[in-house]
Short mmCIF file of C-alpha atoms and ligand atoms in Angstrom, two decimals:
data_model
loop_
_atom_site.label_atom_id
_atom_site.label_comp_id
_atom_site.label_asym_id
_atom_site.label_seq_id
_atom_site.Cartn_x
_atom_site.Cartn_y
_atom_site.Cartn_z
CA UNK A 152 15.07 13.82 -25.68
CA UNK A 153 13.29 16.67 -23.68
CA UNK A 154 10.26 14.89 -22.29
CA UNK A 155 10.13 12.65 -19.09
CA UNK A 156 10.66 9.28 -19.54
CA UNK A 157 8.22 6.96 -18.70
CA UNK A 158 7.32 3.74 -18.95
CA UNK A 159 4.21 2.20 -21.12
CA UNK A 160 2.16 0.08 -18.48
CA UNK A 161 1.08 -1.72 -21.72
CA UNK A 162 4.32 -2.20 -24.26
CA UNK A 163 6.49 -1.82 -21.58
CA UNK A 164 9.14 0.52 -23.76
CA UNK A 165 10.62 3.31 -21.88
CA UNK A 166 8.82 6.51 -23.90
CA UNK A 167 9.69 10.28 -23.99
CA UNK A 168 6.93 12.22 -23.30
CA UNK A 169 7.28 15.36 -25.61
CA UNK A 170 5.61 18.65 -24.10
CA UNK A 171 3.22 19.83 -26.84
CA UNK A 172 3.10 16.46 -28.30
CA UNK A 173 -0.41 15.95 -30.31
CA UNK A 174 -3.39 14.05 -28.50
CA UNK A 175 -6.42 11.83 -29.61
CA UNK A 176 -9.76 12.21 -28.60
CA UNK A 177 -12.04 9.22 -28.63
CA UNK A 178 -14.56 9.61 -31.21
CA UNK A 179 -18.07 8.16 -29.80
CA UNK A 180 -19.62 7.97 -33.42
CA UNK A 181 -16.87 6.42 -35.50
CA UNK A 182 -15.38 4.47 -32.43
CA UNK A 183 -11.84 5.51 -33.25
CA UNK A 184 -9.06 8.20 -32.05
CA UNK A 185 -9.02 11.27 -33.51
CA UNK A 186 -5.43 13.34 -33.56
CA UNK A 187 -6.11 16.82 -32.50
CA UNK A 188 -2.78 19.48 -32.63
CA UNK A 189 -2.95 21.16 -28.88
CA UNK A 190 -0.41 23.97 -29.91
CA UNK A 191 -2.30 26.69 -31.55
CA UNK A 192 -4.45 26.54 -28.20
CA UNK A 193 -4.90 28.90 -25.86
CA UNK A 194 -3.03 27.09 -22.52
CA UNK A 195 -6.27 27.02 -20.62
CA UNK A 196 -8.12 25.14 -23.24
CA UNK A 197 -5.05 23.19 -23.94
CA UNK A 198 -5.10 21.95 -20.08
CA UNK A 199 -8.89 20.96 -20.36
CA UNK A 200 -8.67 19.25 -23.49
CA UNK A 201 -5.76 16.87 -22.26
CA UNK A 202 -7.74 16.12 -18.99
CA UNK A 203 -10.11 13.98 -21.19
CA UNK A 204 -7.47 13.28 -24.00
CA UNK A 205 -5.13 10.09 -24.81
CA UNK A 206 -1.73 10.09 -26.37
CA UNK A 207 -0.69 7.96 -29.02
CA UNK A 208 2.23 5.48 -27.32
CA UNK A 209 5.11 5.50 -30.32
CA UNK A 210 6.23 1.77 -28.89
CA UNK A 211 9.65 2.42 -29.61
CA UNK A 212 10.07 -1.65 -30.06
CA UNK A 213 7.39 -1.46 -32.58
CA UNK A 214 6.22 -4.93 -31.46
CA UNK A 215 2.55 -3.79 -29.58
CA UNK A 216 -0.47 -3.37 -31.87
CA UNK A 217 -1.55 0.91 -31.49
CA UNK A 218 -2.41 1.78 -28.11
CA UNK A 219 -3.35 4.90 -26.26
CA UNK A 220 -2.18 6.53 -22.58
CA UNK A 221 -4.23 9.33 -20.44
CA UNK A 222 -2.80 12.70 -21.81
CA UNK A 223 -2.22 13.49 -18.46
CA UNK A 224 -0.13 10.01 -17.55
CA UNK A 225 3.20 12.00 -16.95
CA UNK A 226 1.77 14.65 -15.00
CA UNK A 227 2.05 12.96 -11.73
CA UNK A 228 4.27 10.97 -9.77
CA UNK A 229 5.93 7.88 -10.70
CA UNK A 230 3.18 5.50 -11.94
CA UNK A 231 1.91 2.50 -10.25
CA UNK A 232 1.46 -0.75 -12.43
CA UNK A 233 -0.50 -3.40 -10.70
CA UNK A 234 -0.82 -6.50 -12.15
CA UNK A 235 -3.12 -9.78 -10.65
CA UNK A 236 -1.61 -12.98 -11.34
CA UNK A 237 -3.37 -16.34 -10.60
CA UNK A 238 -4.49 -19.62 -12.16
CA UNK A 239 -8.30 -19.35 -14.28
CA UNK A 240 -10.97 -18.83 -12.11
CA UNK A 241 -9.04 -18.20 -9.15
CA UNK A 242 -11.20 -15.13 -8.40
CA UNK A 243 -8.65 -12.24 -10.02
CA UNK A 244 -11.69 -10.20 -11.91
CA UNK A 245 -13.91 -10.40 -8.72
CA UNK A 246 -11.65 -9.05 -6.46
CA UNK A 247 -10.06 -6.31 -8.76
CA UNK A 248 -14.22 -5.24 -9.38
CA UNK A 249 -14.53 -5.22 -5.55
CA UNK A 250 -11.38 -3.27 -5.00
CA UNK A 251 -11.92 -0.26 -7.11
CA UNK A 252 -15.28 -0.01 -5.50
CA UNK A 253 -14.30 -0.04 -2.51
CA UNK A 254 -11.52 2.48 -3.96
CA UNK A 255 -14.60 4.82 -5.17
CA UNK A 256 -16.41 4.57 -2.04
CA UNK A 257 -13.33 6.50 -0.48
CA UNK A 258 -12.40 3.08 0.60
CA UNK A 259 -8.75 4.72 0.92
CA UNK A 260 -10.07 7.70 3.10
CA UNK A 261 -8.37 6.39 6.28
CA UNK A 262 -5.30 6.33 4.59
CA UNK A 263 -5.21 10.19 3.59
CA UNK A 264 -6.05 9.24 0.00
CA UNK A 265 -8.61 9.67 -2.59
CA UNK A 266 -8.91 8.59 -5.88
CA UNK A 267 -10.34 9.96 -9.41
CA UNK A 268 -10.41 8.53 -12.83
CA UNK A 269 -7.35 9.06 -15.02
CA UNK A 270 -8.61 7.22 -17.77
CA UNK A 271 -12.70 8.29 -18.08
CA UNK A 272 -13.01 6.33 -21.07
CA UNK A 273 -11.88 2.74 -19.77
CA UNK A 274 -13.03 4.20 -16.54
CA UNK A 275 -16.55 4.01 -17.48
CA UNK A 276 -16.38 0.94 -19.66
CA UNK A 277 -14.87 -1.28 -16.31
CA UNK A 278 -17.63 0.38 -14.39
CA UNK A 279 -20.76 -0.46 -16.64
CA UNK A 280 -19.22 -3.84 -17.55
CA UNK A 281 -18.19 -5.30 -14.38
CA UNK A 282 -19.04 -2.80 -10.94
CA UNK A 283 -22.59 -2.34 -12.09
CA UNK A 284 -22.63 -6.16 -12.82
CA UNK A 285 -21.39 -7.22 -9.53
CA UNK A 286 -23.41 -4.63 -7.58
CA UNK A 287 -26.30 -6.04 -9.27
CA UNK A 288 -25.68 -9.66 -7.89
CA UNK A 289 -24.36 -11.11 -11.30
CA UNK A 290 -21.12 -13.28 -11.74
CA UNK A 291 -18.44 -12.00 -13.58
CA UNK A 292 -17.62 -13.97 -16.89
CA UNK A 293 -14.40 -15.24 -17.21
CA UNK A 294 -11.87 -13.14 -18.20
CA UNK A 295 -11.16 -13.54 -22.77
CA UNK A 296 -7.67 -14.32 -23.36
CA UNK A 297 -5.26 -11.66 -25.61
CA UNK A 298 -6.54 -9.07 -23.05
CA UNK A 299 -3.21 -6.50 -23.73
CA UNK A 300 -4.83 -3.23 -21.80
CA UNK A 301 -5.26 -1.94 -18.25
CA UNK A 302 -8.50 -2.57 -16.94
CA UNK A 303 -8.82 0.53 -15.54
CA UNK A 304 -6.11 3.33 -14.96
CA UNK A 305 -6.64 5.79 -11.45
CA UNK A 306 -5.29 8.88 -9.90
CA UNK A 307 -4.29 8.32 -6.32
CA UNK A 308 -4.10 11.66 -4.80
CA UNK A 309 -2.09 11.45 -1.01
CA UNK A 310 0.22 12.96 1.33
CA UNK A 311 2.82 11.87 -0.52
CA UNK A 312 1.72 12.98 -4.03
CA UNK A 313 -0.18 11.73 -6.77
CA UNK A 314 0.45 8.82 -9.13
CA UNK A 315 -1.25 7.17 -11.61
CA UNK A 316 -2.23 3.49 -10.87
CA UNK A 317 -3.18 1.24 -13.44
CA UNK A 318 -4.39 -2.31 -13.13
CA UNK A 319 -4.15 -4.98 -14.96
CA UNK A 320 -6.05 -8.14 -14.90
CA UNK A 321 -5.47 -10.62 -17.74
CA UNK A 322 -6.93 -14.02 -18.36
CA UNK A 323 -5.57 -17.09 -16.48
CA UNK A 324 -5.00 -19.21 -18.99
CA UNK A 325 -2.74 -16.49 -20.47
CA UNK A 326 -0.72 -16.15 -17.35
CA UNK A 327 -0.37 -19.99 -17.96
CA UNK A 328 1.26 -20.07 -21.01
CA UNK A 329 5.08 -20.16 -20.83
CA UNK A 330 5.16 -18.57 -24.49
CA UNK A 331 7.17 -15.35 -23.44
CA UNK A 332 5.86 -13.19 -26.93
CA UNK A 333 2.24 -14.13 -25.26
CA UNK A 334 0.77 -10.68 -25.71
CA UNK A 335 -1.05 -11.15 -22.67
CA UNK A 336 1.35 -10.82 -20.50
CA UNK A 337 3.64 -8.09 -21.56
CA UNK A 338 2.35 -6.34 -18.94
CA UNK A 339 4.75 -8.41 -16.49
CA UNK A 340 7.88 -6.59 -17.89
CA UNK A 341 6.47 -3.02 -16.51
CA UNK A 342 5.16 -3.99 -13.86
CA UNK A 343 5.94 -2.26 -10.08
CA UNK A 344 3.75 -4.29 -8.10
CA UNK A 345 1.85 -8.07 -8.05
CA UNK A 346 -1.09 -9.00 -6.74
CA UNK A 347 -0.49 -12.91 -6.23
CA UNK A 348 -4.55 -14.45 -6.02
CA UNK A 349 -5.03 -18.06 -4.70
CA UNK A 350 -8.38 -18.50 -4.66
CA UNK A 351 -9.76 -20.54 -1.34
CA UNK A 352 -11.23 -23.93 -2.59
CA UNK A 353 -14.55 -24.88 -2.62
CA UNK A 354 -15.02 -27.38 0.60
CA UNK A 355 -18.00 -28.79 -1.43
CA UNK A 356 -16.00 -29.02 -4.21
CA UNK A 357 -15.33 -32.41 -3.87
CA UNK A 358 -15.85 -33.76 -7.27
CA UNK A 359 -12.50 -32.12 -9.18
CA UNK A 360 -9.31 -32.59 -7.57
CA UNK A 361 -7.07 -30.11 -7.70
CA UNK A 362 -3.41 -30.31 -8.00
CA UNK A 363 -2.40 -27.87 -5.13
CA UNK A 364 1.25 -29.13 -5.50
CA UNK A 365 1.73 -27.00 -8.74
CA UNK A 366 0.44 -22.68 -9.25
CA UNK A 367 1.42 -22.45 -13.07
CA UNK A 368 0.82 -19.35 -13.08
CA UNK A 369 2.42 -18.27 -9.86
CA UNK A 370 5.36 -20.02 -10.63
CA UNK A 371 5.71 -18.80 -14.28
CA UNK A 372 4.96 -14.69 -13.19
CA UNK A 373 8.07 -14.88 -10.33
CA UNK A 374 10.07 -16.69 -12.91
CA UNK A 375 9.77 -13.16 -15.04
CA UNK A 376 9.74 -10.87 -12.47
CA UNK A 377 12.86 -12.32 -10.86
CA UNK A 378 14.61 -12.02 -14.41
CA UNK A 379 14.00 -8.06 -14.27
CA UNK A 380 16.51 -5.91 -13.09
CA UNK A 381 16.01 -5.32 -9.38
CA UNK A 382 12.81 -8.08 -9.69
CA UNK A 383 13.49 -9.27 -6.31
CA UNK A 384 12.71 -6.06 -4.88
CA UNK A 385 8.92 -5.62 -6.10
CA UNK A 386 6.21 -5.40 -3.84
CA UNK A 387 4.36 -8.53 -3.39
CA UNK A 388 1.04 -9.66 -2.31
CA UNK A 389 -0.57 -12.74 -1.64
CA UNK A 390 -3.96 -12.52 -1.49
CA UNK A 391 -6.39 -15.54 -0.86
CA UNK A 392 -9.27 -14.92 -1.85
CA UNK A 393 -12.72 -16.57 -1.84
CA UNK A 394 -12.36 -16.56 2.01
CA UNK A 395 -15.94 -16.27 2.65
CA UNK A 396 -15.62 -20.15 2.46
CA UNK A 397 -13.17 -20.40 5.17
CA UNK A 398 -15.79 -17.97 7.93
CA UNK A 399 -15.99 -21.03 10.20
CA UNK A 400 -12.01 -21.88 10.01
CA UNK A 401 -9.67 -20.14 12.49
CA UNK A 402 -7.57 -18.05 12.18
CA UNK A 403 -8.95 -17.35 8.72
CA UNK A 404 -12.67 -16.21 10.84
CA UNK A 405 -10.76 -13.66 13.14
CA UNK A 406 -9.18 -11.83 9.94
CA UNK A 407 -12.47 -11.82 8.44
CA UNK A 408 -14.22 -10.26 11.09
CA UNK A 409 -12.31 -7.66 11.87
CA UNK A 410 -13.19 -5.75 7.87
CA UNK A 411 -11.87 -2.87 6.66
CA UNK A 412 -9.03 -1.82 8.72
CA UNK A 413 -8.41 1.60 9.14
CA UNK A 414 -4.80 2.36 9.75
CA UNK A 415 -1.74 0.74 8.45
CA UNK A 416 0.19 -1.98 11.32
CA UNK A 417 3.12 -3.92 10.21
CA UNK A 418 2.94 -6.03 13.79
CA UNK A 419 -0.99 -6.65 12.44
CA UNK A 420 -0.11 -7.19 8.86
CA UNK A 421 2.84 -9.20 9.87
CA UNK A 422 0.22 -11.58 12.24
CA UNK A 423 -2.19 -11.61 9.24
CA UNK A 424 0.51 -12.97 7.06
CA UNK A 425 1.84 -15.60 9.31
CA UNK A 426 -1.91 -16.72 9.36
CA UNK A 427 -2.18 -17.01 5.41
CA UNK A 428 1.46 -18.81 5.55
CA UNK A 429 -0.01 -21.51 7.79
CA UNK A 430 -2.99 -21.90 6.13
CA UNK A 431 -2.13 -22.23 2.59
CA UNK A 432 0.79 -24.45 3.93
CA UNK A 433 -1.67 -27.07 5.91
CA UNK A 434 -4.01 -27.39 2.91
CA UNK A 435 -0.96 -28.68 0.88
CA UNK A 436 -0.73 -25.13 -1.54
CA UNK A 437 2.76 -24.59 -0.54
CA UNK A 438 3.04 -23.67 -4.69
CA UNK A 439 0.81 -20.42 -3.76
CA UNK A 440 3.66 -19.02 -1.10
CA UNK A 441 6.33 -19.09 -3.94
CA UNK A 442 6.18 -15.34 -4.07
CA UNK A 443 6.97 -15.02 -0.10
CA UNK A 444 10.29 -16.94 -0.88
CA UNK A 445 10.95 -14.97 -4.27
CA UNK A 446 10.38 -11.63 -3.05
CA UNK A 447 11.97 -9.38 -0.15
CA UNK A 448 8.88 -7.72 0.66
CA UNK A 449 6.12 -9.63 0.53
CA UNK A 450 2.77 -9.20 2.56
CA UNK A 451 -0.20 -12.36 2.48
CA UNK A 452 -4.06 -11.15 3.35
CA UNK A 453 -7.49 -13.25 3.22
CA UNK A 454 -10.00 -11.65 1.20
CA UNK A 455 -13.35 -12.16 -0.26
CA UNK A 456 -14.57 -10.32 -3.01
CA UNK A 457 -18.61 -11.68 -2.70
CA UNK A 458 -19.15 -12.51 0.38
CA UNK A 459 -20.57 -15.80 -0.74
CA UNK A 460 -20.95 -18.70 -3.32
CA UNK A 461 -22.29 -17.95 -6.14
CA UNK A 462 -25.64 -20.04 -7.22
CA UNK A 463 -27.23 -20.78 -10.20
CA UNK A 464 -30.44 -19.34 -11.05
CA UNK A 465 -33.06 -20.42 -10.22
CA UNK A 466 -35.19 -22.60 -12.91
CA UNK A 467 -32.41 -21.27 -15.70
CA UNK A 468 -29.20 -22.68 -17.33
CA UNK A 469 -26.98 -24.49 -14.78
CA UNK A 470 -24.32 -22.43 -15.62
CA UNK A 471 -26.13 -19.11 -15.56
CA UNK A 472 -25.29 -18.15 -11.47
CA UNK A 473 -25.57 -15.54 -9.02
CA UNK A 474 -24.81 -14.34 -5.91
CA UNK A 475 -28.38 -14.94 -3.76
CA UNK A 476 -27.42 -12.70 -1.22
CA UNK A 477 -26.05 -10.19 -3.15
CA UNK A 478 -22.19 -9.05 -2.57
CA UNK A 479 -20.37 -8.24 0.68
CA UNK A 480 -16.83 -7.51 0.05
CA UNK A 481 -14.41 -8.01 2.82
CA UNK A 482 -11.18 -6.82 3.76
CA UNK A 483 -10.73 -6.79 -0.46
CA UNK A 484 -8.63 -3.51 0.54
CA UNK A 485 -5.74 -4.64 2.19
CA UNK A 486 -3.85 -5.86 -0.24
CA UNK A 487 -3.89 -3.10 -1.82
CA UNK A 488 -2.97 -0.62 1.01
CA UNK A 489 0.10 -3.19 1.55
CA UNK A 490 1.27 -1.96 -1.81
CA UNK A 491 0.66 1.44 -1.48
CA UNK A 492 2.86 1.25 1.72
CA UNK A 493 5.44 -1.05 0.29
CA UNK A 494 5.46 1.61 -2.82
CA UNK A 495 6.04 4.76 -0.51
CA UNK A 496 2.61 5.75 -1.87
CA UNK A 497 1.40 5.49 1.93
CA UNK A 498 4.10 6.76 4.51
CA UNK A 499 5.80 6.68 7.40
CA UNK A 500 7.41 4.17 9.75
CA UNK A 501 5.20 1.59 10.29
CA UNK A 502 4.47 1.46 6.70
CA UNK A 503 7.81 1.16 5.77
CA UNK A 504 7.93 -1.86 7.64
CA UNK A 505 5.08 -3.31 5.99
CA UNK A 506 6.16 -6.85 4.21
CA UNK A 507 9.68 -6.58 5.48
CA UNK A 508 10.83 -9.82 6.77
N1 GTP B 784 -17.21 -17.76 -2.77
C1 GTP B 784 -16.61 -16.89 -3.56
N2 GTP B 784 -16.55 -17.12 -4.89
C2 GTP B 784 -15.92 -16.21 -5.67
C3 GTP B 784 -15.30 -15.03 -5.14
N3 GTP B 784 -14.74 -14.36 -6.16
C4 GTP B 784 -14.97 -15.08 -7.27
N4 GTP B 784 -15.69 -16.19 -6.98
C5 GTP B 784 -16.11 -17.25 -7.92
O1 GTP B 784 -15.02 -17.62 -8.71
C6 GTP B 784 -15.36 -17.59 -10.09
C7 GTP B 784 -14.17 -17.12 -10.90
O2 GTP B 784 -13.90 -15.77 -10.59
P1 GTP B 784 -13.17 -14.77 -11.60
O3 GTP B 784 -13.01 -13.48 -10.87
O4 GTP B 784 -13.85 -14.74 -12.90
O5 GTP B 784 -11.77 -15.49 -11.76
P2 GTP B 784 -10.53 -15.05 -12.68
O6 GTP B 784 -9.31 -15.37 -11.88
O7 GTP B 784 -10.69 -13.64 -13.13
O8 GTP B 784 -10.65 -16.06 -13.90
P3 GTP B 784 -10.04 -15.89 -15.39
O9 GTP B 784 -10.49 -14.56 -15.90
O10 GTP B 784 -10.60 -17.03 -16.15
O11 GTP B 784 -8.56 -15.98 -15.27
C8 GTP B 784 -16.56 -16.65 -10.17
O12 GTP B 784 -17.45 -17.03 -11.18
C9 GTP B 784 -17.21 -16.74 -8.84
O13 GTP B 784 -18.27 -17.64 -8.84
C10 GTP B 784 -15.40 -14.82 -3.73
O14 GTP B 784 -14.90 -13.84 -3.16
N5 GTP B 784 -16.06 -15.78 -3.00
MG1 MG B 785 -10.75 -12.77 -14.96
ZN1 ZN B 786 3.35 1.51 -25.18
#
């Protein structure tokens, strides 16, 4: 082997990247890849073909239906694989929409880092299928199950270098199947960092009792994680989300308020998290705080993705809804920038601290 080794983000084999390897362009009209042979290129056209190209993964295991990686993948740092776990509905597709928004309106700027599109094919697709959506006032369908791919995949360009990020954000009910060959959730075995969404309930929500003793999905992702070499050591987040509904309930009201923070704090992020402890722990969701037990470094944040309920439409289907007041994201950053400090990503000492117990 002369390539760097990397990992897939989606079989999760540990691939050689060959220099001079072929690429695939997407073809628009025939909605395929096309293999195009970069060697007889001049090194100049070479470079600006493979900014826009995708590589064949060979999936070593051979057990992951064809998929394709940025040409440019192993040109960076060591990649960042972000996964969301939480039960259906909990609010996972929201809140990854309103992050990389946020992301793209240099949400990371106070951190010293910006971010580009790695992937301008998927790129595009998650931004005319769900940001446009969102920014428009619309709800975000539930995610389809057998969802294998990143969402999106970014460059993160910072004072510590540049690494590709890619998200992933399957389908609840997927990350609630205990079938480990669940294609779904392959993802899980490449991981380097979990976004753990509990999704605030409803306080009007009255009519379906939920059973806040159990997190399926919570409990089935550490299970997984913990069984990986070195699991214990991945960066964890809790995030509860949907906290709009919790505006009037301290402490939750003084993290809200406060909005995007601007520099990293491991006394404030520590606070924050003691907060979210308490709070999922007097509503009886002990279940959701799993990952602060299974994981050494593990940070908790309250987040809201819309701002608001959503509500149907007016005169139309019941189950057609909106959000009235359009969308106010808030705070749907932090989690994030937890990561990227527990992940070296963002420096120095306080945000090595960040999550520590
Ligand atoms: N109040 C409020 N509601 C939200 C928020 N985010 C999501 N919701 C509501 O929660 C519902 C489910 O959100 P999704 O993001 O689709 O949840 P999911 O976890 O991706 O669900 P699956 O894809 O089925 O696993 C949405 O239809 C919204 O109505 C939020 O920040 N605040
Ligand atoms: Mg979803
Ligand atoms: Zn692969």
């Amino acid at each position: 082997m002369t390539g760097r080794a990397v990992r897939c983000p989606v079989c999760a084999d540990r691939i050689s990247w060959e220099p001079g390897a072929p690429v695939s362009v997407w073809d628009v009209e025939n909605s395929r890849y096309e293999t195009v042979r970069v060697t007889a290129l001049a090194p100049e056209k070479r470079a600006d073909l493979e900014r826009l190209a995708y590589r064949q993964c060979p999936n070593p295991s051979g057990d992951t239906a064809a998929h394709y990686l940025p040409a440019t993948y192993a040109d960076h740092g060591e990649p960042l694989v972000i996964g969301l776990v939480g039960a259906p509905a909990s609010g996972k597709t929201h809140l990854l929409t309103a992050m990389i928004r946020q992301i793209h309106l240099d949400g990371l700027g106070a951190h010293g880092i910006t971010a580009a599109p790695l992937d301008f094919r998927r790129h595009r697709d998650f931004h005319d299928d769900y940001v446009r959506k969102f920014e428009a006032g619309g709800t975000l369908s539930g995610t389809d199950t057998g969802v294998v791919e990143a969402a999106d995949i970014l460059l993160l360009r910072g004072p510590t270098g540049a690494r590709p990020v890619s998200f992933f954000d399957v389908a609840g009910e997927d990350l609630e199947d205990p079938e480990a060959r669940n294609r779904a959730t392959k993802f899980l075995a490449g991981t380097t960092a979990v976004v753990f969404v509990h999704g605030s309930e409803d306080p009007l929500d009255t009519g379906r009792p939920t059973p806040r003793s159990e997190n399926r999905s919570f409990h089935l992702a550490v299970e997984r994680l913990l069984a990986l070499p070195d699991g214990a050591r991945l960066p964890a987040v809790i995030a509860v989300t949907k906290s709009d509904r919790l505006r009037y309930v301290p402490p939750a009201d003084r993290w809200l308020h406060r909005g995007d923070e601007r520099t990293v704090d491991a006394a404030r992020i520590r606070a924050e998290s003691r907060d979210v402890f308490a709070y999922l722990h007097h509503v009886g969701a002990g279940a959701s705080l799993r990952p602060f037990e299974a994981f050494t470094r593990c940070a908790l944040h309250f987040v809201s993705a819309s701002g608001g309920d959503a509500k149907p439409v007016d005169r139309g289907d019941p189950a057609v809804r909106h959000f009235p007041r359009g969308f106010r994201p808030t705070r749907v950053l932090e989690p994030l920038v937890s990561i990227l400090a527990m992940t070296g990503m963002i420096a120095g000492a306080e945000a090595e601290r960040v999550g520590a117990p």
